[in-house]
C-alpha cells in the first residue's frame, strides 16, 4: 500500500527529528522548560486535533460529532486509561532518557522496544513469529548491547551539558520506556482493532486521559517549581516545535498501527537510527566509534532479516494477521 509506505517514511523522519530536537532543546544552556508540561501540551494538542478532524469529517457538524462520541460508552472510554497511563509514563521517561544519553545512543538502545513489542504481540494478540524473526530479534538485542558497552566505556558523550548527565539514569529510563512502548502499543492496537470506533475517536479518548494523567505527573514531579515559575517557563519557539512534533508523531503512530501493526512501526523507527546518527555527528559532535557502527549495523541487519518473507513453521500461536 503506497499510502502506508508514505506514512512509514514520514514516521522515520518524524522520529529522528523528534529525538534530535528534544536532545537539542534539553542541552541548550540557559533556562530549561519543564518536560512534564510539554507532555501535557502534546496530549492536549493531539486530542484537540483529533476532535477537530472528527468534527470536520462528520456531516452536520456538532450534531454529528455528538452522535459519534455518544456511541462510545463510559466503560469503553475507560479502557483507554490503561495505554494512556503507560504512554504518559513513557513520554516523561523519554525526556529523562534523552536528557542523559547522547541522541544516537538513546535511539539505538530504544530499539529494544521491538523485542518487547514482539513479546507483547505474541502474548496479547496471539501473533506468531518465524524462527528467522526470533533470530533477528536476538541480533537486534546483540546490536543494542554492543552499542551500550561501547558507550559505557567512552562515557556520556561530548555534547554540551555533559557534566550534569547520568548514563545510568538514562539507561534505566530507556529500558522502562521500551517495556512501556511494547505494552502500551500492543494494548492500543488490541483496542483499535477490536472495535469499529475510528482511530481519531480513540485518540481523543487517549488525549483526554493523557492530559489528565500528564497534569497529575506534572504536579507530582515538578508541581512546586511549575507553581513558582509558571507552566510555560522556558518555552521558546523551538520547544513549541518539539511539542507539535510529538503530537504529530502520536497521530502518525496511531495511523500506522491501524493500517499495519506495532512491529512494522518499530522497523520504520529503527531506520531513523541512521538519520539521527549522521545528524548527531554534525549537530552534537558525536564521534562514530567502530563498535557503535558495528552495533548499528547489526540493528539494521536485524530489521532487514525480520522483514524477510516467512518460511517454515511458526513457533507460537496461530496468526491473526501479519
Ligand atoms: O516509541 P513509541 O513508538 O512507543 O512511541 C509512541 C508514541 O506515540 C508515544 O509518544 C505515544 O504517546 C504516541 N502515541 C499517541 N497516540 C497513539 C499511539 C501512540 O500519541 N494512538
XYZ file of C-alpha atoms and ligand atoms in Angstrom:
343
model
C 0.000 0.000 0.000
C 1.632 3.192 -1.259
C -0.096 5.400 1.315
C 1.118 3.196 4.160
C 4.661 3.397 2.753
C 4.385 7.167 2.767
C 3.180 7.199 6.393
C 6.088 4.917 7.371
C 8.599 7.168 5.585
C 7.191 10.254 7.319
C 7.386 8.356 10.628
C 11.104 7.688 10.070
C 11.808 11.379 9.528
C 9.474 12.479 12.343
C 11.058 10.053 14.801
C 14.616 11.082 14.023
C 13.795 14.787 14.149
C 11.914 14.420 17.449
C 14.825 12.698 19.211
C 17.300 15.228 17.868
C 15.179 18.260 18.664
C 14.449 17.065 22.226
C 18.167 16.442 22.734
C 18.932 19.875 21.329
C 16.472 21.841 23.478
C 17.403 19.873 26.619
C 21.131 20.519 26.257
C 20.927 24.215 25.377
C 22.459 26.460 28.035
C 20.050 28.697 29.962
C 16.581 28.245 31.450
C 15.120 24.777 30.924
C 11.411 24.251 30.265
C 9.508 21.710 32.379
C 9.368 18.462 30.409
C 6.191 17.394 32.239
C 4.339 20.456 30.910
C 5.487 19.617 27.365
C 3.985 16.132 27.724
C 0.660 17.673 28.826
C 0.659 20.143 25.920
C 1.400 17.418 23.348
C -1.505 15.289 24.625
C -3.822 18.297 24.624
C -2.844 19.220 21.070
C -3.205 15.650 19.846
C -6.657 15.250 21.398
C -7.832 18.652 20.136
C -6.587 17.949 16.608
C -8.465 14.648 16.519
C -11.608 16.283 17.862
C -11.357 18.840 15.063
C -10.822 16.079 12.491
C -13.932 14.238 13.695
C -15.866 17.494 13.588
C -14.752 18.205 10.016
C -15.423 14.640 8.889
C -18.941 14.377 10.249
C -21.683 15.769 8.114
C -23.892 18.001 10.202
C -21.033 19.415 12.272
C -21.642 19.488 16.022
C -24.637 17.136 15.986
C -22.641 14.527 14.054
C -19.752 14.914 16.427
C -22.057 14.451 19.416
C -23.502 11.285 17.875
C -20.004 9.940 17.183
C -18.841 10.496 20.754
C -22.153 9.318 22.203
C -21.836 5.948 20.510
C -18.880 5.099 22.720
C -19.733 4.137 26.285
C -18.002 5.078 29.520
C -16.609 1.581 30.024
C -15.199 1.624 26.517
C -13.602 5.013 27.147
C -12.148 3.813 30.441
C -10.298 1.036 28.589
C -8.116 3.729 27.055
C -6.954 4.825 30.501
C -4.531 1.890 30.595
C -2.461 2.619 27.449
C -2.772 6.319 28.228
C -1.214 5.885 31.669
C 1.628 3.833 30.223
C 2.206 6.314 27.373
C 2.254 9.237 29.811
C 4.934 7.477 31.842
C 6.823 6.662 28.647
C 6.652 10.196 27.252
C 8.037 11.606 30.501
C 10.768 8.972 30.695
C 11.713 9.745 27.109
C 12.692 13.266 28.206
C 14.716 11.835 31.117
C 16.488 9.364 28.821
C 17.267 11.858 26.066
C 18.470 14.424 28.587
C 21.002 11.907 29.949
C 22.161 9.968 26.900
C 23.658 11.053 23.573
C 20.889 11.123 20.934
C 22.343 8.279 18.851
C 22.867 6.047 21.915
C 19.286 6.669 23.002
C 17.989 5.940 19.531
C 19.822 2.620 19.167
C 19.123 1.416 22.729
C 15.459 2.353 22.346
C 15.234 -0.238 19.554
C 14.908 -2.860 22.282
C 11.237 -1.886 22.109
C 10.993 -4.095 19.025
C 11.758 -7.042 21.295
C 9.229 -6.023 23.948
C 6.634 -5.259 21.246
C 7.141 -8.696 19.669
C 6.766 -10.450 23.022
C 3.605 -8.491 23.926
C 2.199 -9.074 20.397
C 2.661 -12.837 20.811
C 1.179 -12.806 24.320
C -1.708 -10.371 23.848
C -2.558 -10.522 20.147
C -1.543 -14.161 19.622
C 0.695 -13.282 16.691
C 3.249 -15.844 15.561
C 6.880 -15.282 14.644
C 9.070 -17.474 12.450
C 12.440 -18.839 13.641
C 14.249 -16.305 11.479
C 12.273 -13.496 13.071
C 13.189 -14.629 16.583
C 16.851 -14.876 15.460
C 16.632 -11.360 14.087
C 15.292 -10.167 17.452
C 18.326 -11.705 19.171
C 20.558 -9.992 16.643
C 18.807 -6.764 17.472
C 19.453 -7.309 21.163
C 23.156 -8.017 20.439
C 23.465 -4.877 18.357
C 21.929 -2.779 21.107
C 24.231 -4.395 23.701
C 27.354 -3.676 21.599
C 26.411 -0.017 21.329
C 25.777 0.152 25.061
C 29.079 -1.429 26.103
C 30.858 0.955 23.789
C 29.044 3.983 25.200
C 29.706 2.805 28.757
C 33.421 2.791 28.001
C 33.608 6.129 26.248
C 31.348 7.873 28.777
C 28.301 10.065 28.397
C 29.342 11.829 25.215
C 30.880 15.148 24.391
C 27.747 17.215 23.998
C 27.106 20.486 25.835
C 25.914 19.996 29.427
C 27.503 16.505 29.604
C 28.613 17.128 33.204
C 25.018 17.033 34.548
C 24.190 13.842 32.661
C 23.994 10.371 34.168
C 24.409 7.371 31.911
C 22.821 5.029 34.494
C 19.707 7.207 34.896
C 19.350 7.475 31.125
C 19.721 3.723 30.731
C 17.070 2.847 33.328
C 14.708 5.389 31.742
C 15.198 3.957 28.280
C 14.729 0.324 29.396
C 11.472 1.157 31.211
C 10.400 3.148 28.118
C 10.954 0.058 25.973
C 8.686 -2.014 28.222
C 6.068 0.761 28.197
C 6.261 1.166 24.436
C 5.647 -2.542 23.817
C 2.830 -2.856 26.320
C 1.009 0.392 25.519
C 1.417 -0.044 21.755
C 0.038 -3.576 21.713
C -2.746 -2.668 24.168
C -3.768 0.243 21.931
C -3.605 -1.996 18.838
C -5.887 -4.524 20.538
C -8.462 -1.847 21.407
C -8.240 -0.194 17.985
C -8.672 -3.400 16.014
C -11.197 -4.907 18.406
C -13.946 -2.369 17.657
C -15.255 -0.195 14.849
C -14.584 3.146 16.592
C -12.387 5.411 14.460
C -8.715 5.967 15.112
C -9.452 9.681 15.671
C -12.046 8.945 18.321
C -9.616 6.589 20.048
C -7.026 9.359 20.059
C -9.493 11.843 21.562
C -10.066 9.342 24.379
C -6.330 8.769 24.709
C -5.702 12.534 24.666
C -8.254 13.208 27.443
C -6.649 10.664 29.761
C -3.162 11.662 28.634
C -3.797 15.312 29.516
C -5.275 14.484 32.934
C -2.603 11.929 33.810
C 0.106 14.223 32.443
C -1.125 17.019 34.740
C -1.058 14.603 37.664
C 2.517 13.600 36.773
C 3.500 17.267 36.488
C 2.009 18.087 39.886
C 3.744 15.084 41.465
C 7.177 15.528 39.882
C 7.577 19.287 39.394
C 4.455 20.815 40.972
C 6.186 23.288 43.275
C 8.620 24.503 40.616
C 5.862 24.882 37.996
C 3.739 26.832 40.513
C 6.673 29.130 41.273
C 7.930 29.694 37.738
C 4.845 29.158 35.596
C 3.569 26.411 33.301
C 5.202 27.895 30.210
C 8.520 28.724 31.860
C 11.400 28.349 29.382
C 9.120 27.839 26.370
C 10.767 29.025 23.153
C 9.578 28.591 19.539
C 11.823 25.518 19.431
C 10.098 23.972 22.454
C 6.737 24.543 20.749
C 8.220 22.826 17.689
C 9.130 19.771 19.805
C 5.601 19.670 21.251
C 3.994 19.908 17.802
C 6.323 17.196 16.534
C 5.427 14.924 19.467
C 1.691 15.403 18.902
C 2.036 14.841 15.156
C 4.129 11.704 15.840
C 1.386 10.320 18.076
C -1.129 10.689 15.254
C 1.249 9.051 12.779
C 1.831 6.107 15.130
C -1.922 5.645 15.520
C -2.481 5.590 11.758
C 0.420 3.165 11.153
C -0.824 0.845 13.917
C -4.317 0.929 12.415
C -3.264 0.054 8.866
C -0.246 -2.136 9.730
C 0.935 -3.058 13.223
C 3.307 -2.103 16.015
C 6.072 -4.390 14.813
C 6.210 -2.744 11.384
C 6.144 0.630 13.102
C 9.210 -0.474 15.074
C 11.115 -1.191 11.887
C 10.319 2.204 10.470
C 11.627 3.919 13.557
C 14.776 1.746 13.537
C 15.738 3.247 10.230
C 15.745 6.638 11.856
C 18.896 5.495 13.709
C 20.912 6.124 10.602
C 19.415 9.566 10.158
C 19.902 10.605 13.780
C 23.453 9.199 13.971
C 24.573 11.119 10.931
C 22.825 14.276 12.138
C 24.311 13.846 15.661
C 27.792 13.822 14.230
C 27.196 17.254 12.754
C 24.976 18.786 15.434
C 26.427 17.477 18.714
C 29.958 16.429 17.788
C 29.060 12.755 18.325
C 32.087 10.655 17.299
C 31.361 7.445 15.401
C 33.484 4.664 17.017
C 33.810 1.307 15.211
C 31.790 -0.636 17.880
C 28.944 1.839 17.503
C 28.977 1.341 13.749
C 29.007 -2.454 14.272
C 26.103 -2.313 16.723
C 24.073 -0.007 14.495
C 24.847 -2.295 11.527
C 23.568 -5.323 13.481
C 20.364 -3.477 14.339
C 19.747 -2.534 10.724
C 20.610 -6.082 9.562
C 18.132 -7.469 12.103
C 15.425 -5.156 10.797
C 16.034 -6.447 7.277
C 16.088 -10.089 8.418
C 12.850 -9.695 10.356
C 11.073 -8.374 7.292
C 12.083 -11.310 5.042
C 9.127 -13.488 3.935
C 8.280 -16.242 6.387
C 9.468 -19.811 5.732
C 8.977 -22.854 7.913
C 6.514 -23.493 10.729
C 5.823 -20.755 13.245
C 6.963 -21.180 16.827
C 3.990 -19.608 18.555
C 0.204 -19.472 18.461
C -1.764 -19.237 15.151
C -1.595 -15.896 13.402
C -4.451 -13.475 13.230
C -2.874 -11.099 10.736
C 0.598 -10.013 9.656
O 8.297 4.924 20.948
P 6.923 4.577 20.592
O 6.763 4.262 19.153
O 6.302 3.567 21.505
O 6.159 5.931 20.855
C 4.839 6.064 20.538
C 4.449 7.499 20.749
O 3.249 7.730 20.087
C 4.240 7.867 22.199
O 4.779 9.135 22.393
C 2.733 7.904 22.354
O 2.323 8.850 23.292
C 2.305 8.280 20.974
N 1.008 7.729 20.598
C -0.050 8.580 20.532
N -1.283 8.138 20.157
C -1.447 6.825 19.853
C -0.374 5.936 19.930
C 0.851 6.432 20.294
O 0.125 9.771 20.811
N -2.637 6.419 19.490
